[in-house]
PDB file of C-alpha atoms and ligand atoms in Angstrom:
ATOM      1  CA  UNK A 288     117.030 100.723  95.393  1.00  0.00           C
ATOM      2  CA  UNK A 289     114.541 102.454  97.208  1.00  0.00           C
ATOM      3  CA  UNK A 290     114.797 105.560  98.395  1.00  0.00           C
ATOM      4  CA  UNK A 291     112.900 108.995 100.042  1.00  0.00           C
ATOM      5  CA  UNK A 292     113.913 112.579  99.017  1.00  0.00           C
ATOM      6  CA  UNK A 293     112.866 114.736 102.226  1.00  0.00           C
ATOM      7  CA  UNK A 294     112.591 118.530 102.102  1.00  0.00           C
ATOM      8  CA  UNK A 295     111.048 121.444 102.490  1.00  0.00           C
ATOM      9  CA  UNK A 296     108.142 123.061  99.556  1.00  0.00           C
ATOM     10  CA  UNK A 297     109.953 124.359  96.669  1.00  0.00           C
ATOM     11  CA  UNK A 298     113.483 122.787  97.074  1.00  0.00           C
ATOM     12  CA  UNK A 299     113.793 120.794  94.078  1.00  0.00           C
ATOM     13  CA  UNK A 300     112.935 117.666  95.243  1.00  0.00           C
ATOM     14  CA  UNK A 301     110.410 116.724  92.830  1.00  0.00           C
ATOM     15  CA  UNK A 302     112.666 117.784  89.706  1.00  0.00           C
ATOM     16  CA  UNK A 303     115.723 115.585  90.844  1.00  0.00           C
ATOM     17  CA  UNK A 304     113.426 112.654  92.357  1.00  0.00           C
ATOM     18  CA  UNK A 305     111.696 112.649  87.951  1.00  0.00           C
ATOM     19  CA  UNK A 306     115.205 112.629  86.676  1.00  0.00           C
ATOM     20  CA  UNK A 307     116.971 109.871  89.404  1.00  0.00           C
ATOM     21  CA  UNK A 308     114.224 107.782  88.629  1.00  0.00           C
ATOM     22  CA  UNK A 309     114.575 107.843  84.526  1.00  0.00           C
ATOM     23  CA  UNK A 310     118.457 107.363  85.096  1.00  0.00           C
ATOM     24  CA  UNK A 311     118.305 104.397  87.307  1.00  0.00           C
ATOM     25  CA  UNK A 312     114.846 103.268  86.499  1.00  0.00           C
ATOM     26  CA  UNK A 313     112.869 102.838  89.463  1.00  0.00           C
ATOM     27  CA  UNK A 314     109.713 104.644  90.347  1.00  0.00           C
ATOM     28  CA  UNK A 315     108.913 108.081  91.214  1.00  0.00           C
ATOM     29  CA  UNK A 316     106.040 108.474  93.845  1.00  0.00           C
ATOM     30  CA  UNK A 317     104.867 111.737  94.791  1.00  0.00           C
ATOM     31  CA  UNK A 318     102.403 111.711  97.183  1.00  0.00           C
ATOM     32  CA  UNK A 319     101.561 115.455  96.290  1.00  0.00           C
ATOM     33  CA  UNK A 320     100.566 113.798  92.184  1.00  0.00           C
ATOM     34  CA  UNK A 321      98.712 111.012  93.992  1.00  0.00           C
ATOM     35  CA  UNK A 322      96.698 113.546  95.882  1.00  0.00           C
ATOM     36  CA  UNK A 323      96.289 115.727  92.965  1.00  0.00           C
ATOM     37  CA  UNK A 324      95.108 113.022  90.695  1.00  0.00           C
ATOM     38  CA  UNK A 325      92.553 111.549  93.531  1.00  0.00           C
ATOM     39  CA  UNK A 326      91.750 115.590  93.606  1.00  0.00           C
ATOM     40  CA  UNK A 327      90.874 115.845  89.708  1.00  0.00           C
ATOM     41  CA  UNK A 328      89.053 111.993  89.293  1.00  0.00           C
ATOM     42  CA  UNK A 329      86.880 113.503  92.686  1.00  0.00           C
ATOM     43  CA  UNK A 330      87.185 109.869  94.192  1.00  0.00           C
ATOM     44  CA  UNK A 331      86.159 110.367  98.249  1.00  0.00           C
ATOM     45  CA  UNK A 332      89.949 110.411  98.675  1.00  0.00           C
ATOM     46  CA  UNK A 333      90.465 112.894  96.662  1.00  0.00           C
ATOM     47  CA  UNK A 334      87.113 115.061  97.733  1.00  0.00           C
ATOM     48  CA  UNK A 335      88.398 115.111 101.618  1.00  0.00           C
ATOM     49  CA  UNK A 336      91.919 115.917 101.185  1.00  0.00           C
ATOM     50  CA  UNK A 337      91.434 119.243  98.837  1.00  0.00           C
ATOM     51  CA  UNK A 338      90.700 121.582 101.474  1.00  0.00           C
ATOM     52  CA  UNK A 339      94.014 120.821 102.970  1.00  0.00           C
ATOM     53  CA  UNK A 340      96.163 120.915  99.765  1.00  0.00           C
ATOM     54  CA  UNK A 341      94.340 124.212  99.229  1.00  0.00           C
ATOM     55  CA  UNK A 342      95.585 125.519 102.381  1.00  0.00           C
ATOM     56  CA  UNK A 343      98.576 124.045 102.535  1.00  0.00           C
ATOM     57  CA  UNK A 344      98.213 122.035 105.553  1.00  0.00           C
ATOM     58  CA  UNK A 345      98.738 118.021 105.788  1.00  0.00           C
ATOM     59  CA  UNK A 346      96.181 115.903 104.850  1.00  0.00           C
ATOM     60  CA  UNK A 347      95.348 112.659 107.518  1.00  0.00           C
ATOM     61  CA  UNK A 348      97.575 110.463 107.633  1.00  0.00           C
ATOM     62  CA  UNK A 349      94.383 107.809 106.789  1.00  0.00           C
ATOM     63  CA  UNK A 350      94.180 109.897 103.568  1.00  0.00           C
ATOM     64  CA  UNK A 351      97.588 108.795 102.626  1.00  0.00           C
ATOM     65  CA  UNK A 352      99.017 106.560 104.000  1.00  0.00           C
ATOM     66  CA  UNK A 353      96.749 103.456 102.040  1.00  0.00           C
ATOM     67  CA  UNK A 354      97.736 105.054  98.779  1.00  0.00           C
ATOM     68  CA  UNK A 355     101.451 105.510  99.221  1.00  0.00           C
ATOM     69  CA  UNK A 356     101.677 101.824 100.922  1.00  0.00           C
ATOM     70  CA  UNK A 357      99.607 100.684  97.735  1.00  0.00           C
ATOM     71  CA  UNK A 358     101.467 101.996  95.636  1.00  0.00           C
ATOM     72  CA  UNK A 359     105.235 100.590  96.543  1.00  0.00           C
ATOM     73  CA  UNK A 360     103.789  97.594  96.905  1.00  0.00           C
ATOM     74  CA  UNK A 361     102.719  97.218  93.990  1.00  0.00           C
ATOM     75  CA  UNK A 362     104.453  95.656  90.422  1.00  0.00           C
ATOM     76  CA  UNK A 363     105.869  98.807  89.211  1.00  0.00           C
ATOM     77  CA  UNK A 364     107.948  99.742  92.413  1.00  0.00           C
ATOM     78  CA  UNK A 365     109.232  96.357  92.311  1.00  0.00           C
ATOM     79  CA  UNK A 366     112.804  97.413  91.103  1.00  0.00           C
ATOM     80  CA  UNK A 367     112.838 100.256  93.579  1.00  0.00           C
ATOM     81  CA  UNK A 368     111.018 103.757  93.904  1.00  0.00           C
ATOM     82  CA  UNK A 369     111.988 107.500  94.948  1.00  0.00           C
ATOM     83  CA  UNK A 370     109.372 108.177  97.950  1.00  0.00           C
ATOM     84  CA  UNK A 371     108.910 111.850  96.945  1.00  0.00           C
ATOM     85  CA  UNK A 372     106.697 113.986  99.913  1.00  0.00           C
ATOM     86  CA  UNK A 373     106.334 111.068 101.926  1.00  0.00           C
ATOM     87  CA  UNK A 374     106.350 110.292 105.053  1.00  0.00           C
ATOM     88  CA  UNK A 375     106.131 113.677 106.195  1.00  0.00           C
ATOM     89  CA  UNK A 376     105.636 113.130 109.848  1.00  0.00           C
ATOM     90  CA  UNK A 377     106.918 110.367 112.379  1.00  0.00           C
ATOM     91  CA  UNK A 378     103.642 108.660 112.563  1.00  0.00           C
ATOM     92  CA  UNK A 379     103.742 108.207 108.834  1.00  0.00           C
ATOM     93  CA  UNK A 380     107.478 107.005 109.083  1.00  0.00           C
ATOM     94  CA  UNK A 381     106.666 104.640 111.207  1.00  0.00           C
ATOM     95  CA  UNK A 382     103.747 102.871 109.137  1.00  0.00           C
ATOM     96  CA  UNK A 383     106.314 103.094 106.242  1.00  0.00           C
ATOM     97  CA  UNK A 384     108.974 101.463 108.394  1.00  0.00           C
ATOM     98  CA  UNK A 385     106.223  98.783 109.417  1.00  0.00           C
ATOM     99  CA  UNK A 386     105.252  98.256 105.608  1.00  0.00           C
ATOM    100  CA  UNK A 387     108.716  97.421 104.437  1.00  0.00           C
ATOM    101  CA  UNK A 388     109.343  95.535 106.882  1.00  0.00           C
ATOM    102  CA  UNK A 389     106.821  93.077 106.465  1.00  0.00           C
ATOM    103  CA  UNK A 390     107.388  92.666 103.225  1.00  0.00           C
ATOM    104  CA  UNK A 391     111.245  91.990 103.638  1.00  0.00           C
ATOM    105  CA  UNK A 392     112.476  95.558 102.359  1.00  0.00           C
ATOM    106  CA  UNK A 393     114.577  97.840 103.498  1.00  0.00           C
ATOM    107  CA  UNK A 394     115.385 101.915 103.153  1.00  0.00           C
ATOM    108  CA  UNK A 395     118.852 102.466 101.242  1.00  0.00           C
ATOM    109  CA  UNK A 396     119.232 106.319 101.612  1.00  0.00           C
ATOM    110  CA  UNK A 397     117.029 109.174 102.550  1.00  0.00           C
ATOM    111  CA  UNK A 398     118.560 112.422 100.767  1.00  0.00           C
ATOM    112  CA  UNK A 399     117.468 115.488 102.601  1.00  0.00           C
ATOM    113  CA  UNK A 400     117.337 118.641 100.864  1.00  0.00           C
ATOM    114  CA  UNK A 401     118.018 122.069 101.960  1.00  0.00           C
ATOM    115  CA  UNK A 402     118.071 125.579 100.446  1.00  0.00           C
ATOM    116  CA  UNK A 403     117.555 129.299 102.002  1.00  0.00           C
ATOM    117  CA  UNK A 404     114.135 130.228 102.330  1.00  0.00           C
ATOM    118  CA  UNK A 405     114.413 133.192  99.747  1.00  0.00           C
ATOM    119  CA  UNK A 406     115.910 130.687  96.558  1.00  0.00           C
ATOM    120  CA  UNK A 407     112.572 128.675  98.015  1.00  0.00           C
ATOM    121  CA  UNK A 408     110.002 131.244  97.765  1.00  0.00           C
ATOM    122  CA  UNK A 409     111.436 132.010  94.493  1.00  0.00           C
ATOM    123  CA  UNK A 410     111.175 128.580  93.370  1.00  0.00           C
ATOM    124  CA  UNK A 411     107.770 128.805  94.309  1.00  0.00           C
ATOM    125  CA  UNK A 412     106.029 131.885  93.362  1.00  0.00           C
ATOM    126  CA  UNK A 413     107.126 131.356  89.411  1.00  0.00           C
ATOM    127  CA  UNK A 414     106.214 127.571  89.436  1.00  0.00           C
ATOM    128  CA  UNK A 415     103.875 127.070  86.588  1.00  0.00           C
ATOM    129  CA  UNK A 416     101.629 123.725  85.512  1.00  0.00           C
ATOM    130  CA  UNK A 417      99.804 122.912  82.101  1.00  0.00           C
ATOM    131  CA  UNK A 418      96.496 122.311  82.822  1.00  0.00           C
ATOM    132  CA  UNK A 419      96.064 120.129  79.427  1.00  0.00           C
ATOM    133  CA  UNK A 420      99.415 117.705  80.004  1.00  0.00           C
ATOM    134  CA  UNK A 421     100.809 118.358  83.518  1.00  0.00           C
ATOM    135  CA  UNK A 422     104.327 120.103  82.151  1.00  0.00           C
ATOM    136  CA  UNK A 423     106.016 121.615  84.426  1.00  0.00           C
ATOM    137  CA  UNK A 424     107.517 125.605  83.869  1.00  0.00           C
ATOM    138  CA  UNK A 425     108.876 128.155  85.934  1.00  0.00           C
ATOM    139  CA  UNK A 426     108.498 131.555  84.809  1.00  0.00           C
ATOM    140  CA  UNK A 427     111.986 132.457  85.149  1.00  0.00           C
ATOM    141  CA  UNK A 428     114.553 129.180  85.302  1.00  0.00           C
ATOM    142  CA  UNK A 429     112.173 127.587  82.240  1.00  0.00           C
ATOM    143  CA  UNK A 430     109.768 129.895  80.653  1.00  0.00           C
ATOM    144  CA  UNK A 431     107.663 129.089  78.333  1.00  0.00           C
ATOM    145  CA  UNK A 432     108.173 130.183  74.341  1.00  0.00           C
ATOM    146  CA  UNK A 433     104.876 131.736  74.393  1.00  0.00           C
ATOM    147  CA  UNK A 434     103.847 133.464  77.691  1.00  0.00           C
ATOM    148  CA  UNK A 435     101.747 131.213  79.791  1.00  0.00           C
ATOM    149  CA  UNK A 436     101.344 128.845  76.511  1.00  0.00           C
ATOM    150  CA  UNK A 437     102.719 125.035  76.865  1.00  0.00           C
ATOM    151  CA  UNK A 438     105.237 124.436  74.625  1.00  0.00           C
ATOM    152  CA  UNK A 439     104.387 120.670  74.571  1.00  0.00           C
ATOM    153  CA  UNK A 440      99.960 120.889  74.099  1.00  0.00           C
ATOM    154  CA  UNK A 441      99.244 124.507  73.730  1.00  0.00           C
ATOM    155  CA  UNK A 442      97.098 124.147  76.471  1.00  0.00           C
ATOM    156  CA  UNK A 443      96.582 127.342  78.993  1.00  0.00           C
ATOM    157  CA  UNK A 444      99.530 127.497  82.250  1.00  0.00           C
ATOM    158  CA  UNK A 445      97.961 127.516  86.065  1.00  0.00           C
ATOM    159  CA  UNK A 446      99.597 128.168  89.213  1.00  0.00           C
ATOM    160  CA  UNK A 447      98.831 125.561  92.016  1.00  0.00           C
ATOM    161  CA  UNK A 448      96.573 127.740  94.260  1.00  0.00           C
ATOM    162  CA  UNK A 449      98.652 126.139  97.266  1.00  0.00           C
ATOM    163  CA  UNK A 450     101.433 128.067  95.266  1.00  0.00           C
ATOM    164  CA  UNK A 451      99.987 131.504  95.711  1.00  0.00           C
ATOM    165  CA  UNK A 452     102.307 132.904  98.402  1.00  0.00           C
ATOM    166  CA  UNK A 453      99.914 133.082 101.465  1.00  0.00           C
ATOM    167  CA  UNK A 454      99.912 129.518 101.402  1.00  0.00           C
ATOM    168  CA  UNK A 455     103.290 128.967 100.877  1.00  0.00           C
ATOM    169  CA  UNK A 456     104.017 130.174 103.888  1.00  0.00           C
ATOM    170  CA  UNK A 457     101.858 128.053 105.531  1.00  0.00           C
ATOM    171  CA  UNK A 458     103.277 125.290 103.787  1.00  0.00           C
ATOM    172  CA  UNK A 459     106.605 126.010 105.250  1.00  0.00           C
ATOM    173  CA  UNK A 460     105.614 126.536 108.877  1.00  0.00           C
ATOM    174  CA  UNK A 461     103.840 123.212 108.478  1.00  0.00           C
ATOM    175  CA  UNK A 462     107.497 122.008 107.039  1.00  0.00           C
ATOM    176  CA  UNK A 463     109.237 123.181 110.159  1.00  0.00           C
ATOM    177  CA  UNK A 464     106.694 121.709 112.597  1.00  0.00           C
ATOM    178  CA  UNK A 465     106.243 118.267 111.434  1.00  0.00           C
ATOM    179  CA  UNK A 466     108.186 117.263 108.969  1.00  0.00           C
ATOM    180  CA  UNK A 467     111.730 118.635 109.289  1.00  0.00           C
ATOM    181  CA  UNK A 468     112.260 116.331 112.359  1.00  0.00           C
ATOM    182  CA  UNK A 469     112.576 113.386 110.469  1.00  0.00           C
ATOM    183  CA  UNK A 470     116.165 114.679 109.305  1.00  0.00           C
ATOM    184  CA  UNK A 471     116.791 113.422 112.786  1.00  0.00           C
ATOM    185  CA  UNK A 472     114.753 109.971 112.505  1.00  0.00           C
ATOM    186  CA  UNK A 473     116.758 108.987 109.786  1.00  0.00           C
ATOM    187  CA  UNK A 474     120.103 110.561 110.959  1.00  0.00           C
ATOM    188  CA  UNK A 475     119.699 108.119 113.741  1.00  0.00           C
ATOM    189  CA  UNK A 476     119.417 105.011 111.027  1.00  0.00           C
ATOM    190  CA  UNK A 477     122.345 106.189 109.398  1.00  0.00           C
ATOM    191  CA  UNK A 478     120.969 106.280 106.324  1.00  0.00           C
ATOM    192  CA  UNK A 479     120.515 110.012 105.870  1.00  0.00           C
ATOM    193  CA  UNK A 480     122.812 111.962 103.193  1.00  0.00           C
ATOM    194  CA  UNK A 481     122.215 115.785 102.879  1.00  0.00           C
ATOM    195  CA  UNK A 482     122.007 117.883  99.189  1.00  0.00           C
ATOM    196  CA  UNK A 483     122.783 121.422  99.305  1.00  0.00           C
ATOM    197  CA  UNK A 484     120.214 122.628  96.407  1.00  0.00           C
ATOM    198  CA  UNK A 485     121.354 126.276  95.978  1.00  0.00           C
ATOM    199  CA  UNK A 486     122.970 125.426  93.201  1.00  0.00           C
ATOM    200  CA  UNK A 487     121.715 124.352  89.570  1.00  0.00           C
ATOM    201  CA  UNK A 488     119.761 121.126  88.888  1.00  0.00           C
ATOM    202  CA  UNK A 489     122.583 119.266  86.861  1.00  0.00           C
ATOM    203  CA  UNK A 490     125.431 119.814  89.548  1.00  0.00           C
ATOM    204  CA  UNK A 491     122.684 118.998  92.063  1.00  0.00           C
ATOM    205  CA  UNK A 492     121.773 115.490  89.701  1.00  0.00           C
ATOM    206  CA  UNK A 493     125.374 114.947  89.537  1.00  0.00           C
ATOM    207  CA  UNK A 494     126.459 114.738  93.230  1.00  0.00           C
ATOM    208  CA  UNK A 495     123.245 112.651  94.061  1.00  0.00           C
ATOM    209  CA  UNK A 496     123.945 109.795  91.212  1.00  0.00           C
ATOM    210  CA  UNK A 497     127.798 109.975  92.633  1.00  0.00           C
ATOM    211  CA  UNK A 498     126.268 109.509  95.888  1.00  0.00           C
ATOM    212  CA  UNK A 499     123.834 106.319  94.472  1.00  0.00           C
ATOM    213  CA  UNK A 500     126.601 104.773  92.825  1.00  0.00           C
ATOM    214  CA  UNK A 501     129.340 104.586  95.575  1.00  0.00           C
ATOM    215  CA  UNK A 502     126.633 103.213  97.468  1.00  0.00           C
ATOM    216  CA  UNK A 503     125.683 100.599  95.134  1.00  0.00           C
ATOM    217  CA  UNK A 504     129.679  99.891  94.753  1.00  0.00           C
ATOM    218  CA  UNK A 505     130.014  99.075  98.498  1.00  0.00           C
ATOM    219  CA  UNK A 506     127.090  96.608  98.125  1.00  0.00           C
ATOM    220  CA  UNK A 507     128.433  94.545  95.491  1.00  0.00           C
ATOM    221  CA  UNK A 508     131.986  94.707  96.870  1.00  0.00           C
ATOM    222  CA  UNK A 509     130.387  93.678 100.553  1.00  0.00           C
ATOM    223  CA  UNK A 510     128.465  90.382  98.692  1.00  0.00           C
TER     224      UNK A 510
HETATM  225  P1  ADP B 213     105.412 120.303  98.035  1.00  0.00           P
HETATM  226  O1  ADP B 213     106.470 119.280  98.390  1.00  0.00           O
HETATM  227  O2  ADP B 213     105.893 121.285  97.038  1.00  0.00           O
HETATM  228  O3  ADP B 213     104.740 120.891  99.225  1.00  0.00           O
HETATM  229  P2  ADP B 213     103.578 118.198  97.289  1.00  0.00           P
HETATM  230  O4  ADP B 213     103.100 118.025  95.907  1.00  0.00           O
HETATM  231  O5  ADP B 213     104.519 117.164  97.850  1.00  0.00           O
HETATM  232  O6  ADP B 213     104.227 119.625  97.281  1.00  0.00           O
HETATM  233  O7  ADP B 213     102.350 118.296  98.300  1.00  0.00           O
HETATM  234  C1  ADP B 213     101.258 119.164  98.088  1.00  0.00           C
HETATM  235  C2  ADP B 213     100.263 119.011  99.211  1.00  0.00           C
HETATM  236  O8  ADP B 213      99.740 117.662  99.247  1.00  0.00           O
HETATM  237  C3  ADP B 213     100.809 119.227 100.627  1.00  0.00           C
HETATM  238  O9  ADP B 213     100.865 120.592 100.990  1.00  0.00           O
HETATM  239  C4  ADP B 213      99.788 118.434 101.458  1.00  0.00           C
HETATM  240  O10 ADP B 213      98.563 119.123 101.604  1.00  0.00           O
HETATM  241  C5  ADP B 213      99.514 117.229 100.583  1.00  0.00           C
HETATM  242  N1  ADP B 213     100.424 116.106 100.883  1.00  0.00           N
HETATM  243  C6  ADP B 213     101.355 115.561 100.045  1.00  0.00           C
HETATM  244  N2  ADP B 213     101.988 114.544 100.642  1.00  0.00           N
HETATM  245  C7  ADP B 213     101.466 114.425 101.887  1.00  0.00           C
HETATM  246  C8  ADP B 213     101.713 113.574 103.000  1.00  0.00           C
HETATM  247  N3  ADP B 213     102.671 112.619 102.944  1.00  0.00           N
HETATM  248  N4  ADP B 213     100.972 113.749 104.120  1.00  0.00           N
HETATM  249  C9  ADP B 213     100.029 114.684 104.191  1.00  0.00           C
HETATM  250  N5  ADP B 213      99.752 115.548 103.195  1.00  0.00           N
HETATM  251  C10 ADP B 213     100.457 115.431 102.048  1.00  0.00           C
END
């Protein structure tokens, strides 16, 4: 099964894409925690494309594009993988289109994700990161039991500077510009399937596995 969930900053797509993969067990790959971790080891990668994160804006393609195709090419996407912030442009659709194809793969579904701009920039602004283990909080939807404390380590929470709110505006202009039209790209495939994610995550988990698993019906009933 392989699979990319498309969407603006701050929709959620990150959450569902960790707990998709655990349930059907295939790989997540976020470009944004390949980036991050190429950031903290200060590989060359890593040293070029922080600027950008910082700011919000895309890093080159060339910055990305040899990781991601790495990466699901590799042993542990063999059973599938959740393509999570990637492509987010044509030009990086079409070098993903290019490497499956020569290695005999195809897309199953992209799921595009959509909320209102204000459940966003909420999303956003109280996102919260362990600097010790990575754990994920949000200061409202999952606080921590001690303010700014990680339950799991102890360790100190950050914010992601690209999460301070000048920059998430940026990020979403950026959004609108070059990423949303792929909703179109792979509208046109007829592989695209829309999520509503105003709601809460479980309803949200719920109608995407319903979604996986009529789709995996119709391929056993077609062989
Ligand atoms: P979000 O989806 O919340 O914006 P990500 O973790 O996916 O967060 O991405 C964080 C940043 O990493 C982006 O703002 C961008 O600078 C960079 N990035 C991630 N994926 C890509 C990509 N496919 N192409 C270019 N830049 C990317």
């Amino acid at each position: 099964m392989r699979l990319i969930f498309h969407g603006p900053p701050g929709v959620g797509k990150g959450t569902q894409a960790e707990r998709i993969s655990i349930v059907k067990k295939i790989s997540h790959v976020s470009s944004g925690d390949l980036l991050r971790a190429a950031v903290d080891a200060k590989t060359e990668i890593g040293l070029k494309a922080r600027e950008y994160i910082e700011s919000g804006l895309l890093v080159p393609d060339e910055l990305i594009v040899n990781i991601v195709s790495d990466t699901i090419n590799s042993a542990e996407c063999e059973k599938g993988f959740i393509l999570d912030g990637f492509p987010r442009n044509l030009s990086q659709a079409k070098v993903l289109d290019d490497a499956l194809e020569n290695s005999g793969k195809i897309l199953d579904r992209v799921f595009s994700f959509t909320a209102a701009e204000e459940v966003i920039i909420m999303r956003i602004s109280g996102r919260r990161m362990c600097k010790g283990c990575g754990a994920h909080y949000h200061q409202v939807y999952s606080p921590t039991l001690k303010k700014n404390i990680c339950d799991k380590c102890g360790s100190d929470l950050v914010q992601r500077k690209d999460d301070y709110p000048e920059t998430i505006k940026v990020r979403l202009k950026v959004y609108r510009e070059q990423t949303e039209e792929l909703i179109d790209y792979y509208n046109q495939k007829n592989i695209l399937v829309e999520v509503n994610c105003n709601g809460n995550k479980a309803d949200i988990q719920q109608s995407i596995l319903a979604e996986l698993n009529s789709m995996l019906k119709r391929k056993s009933d077609a062989e």
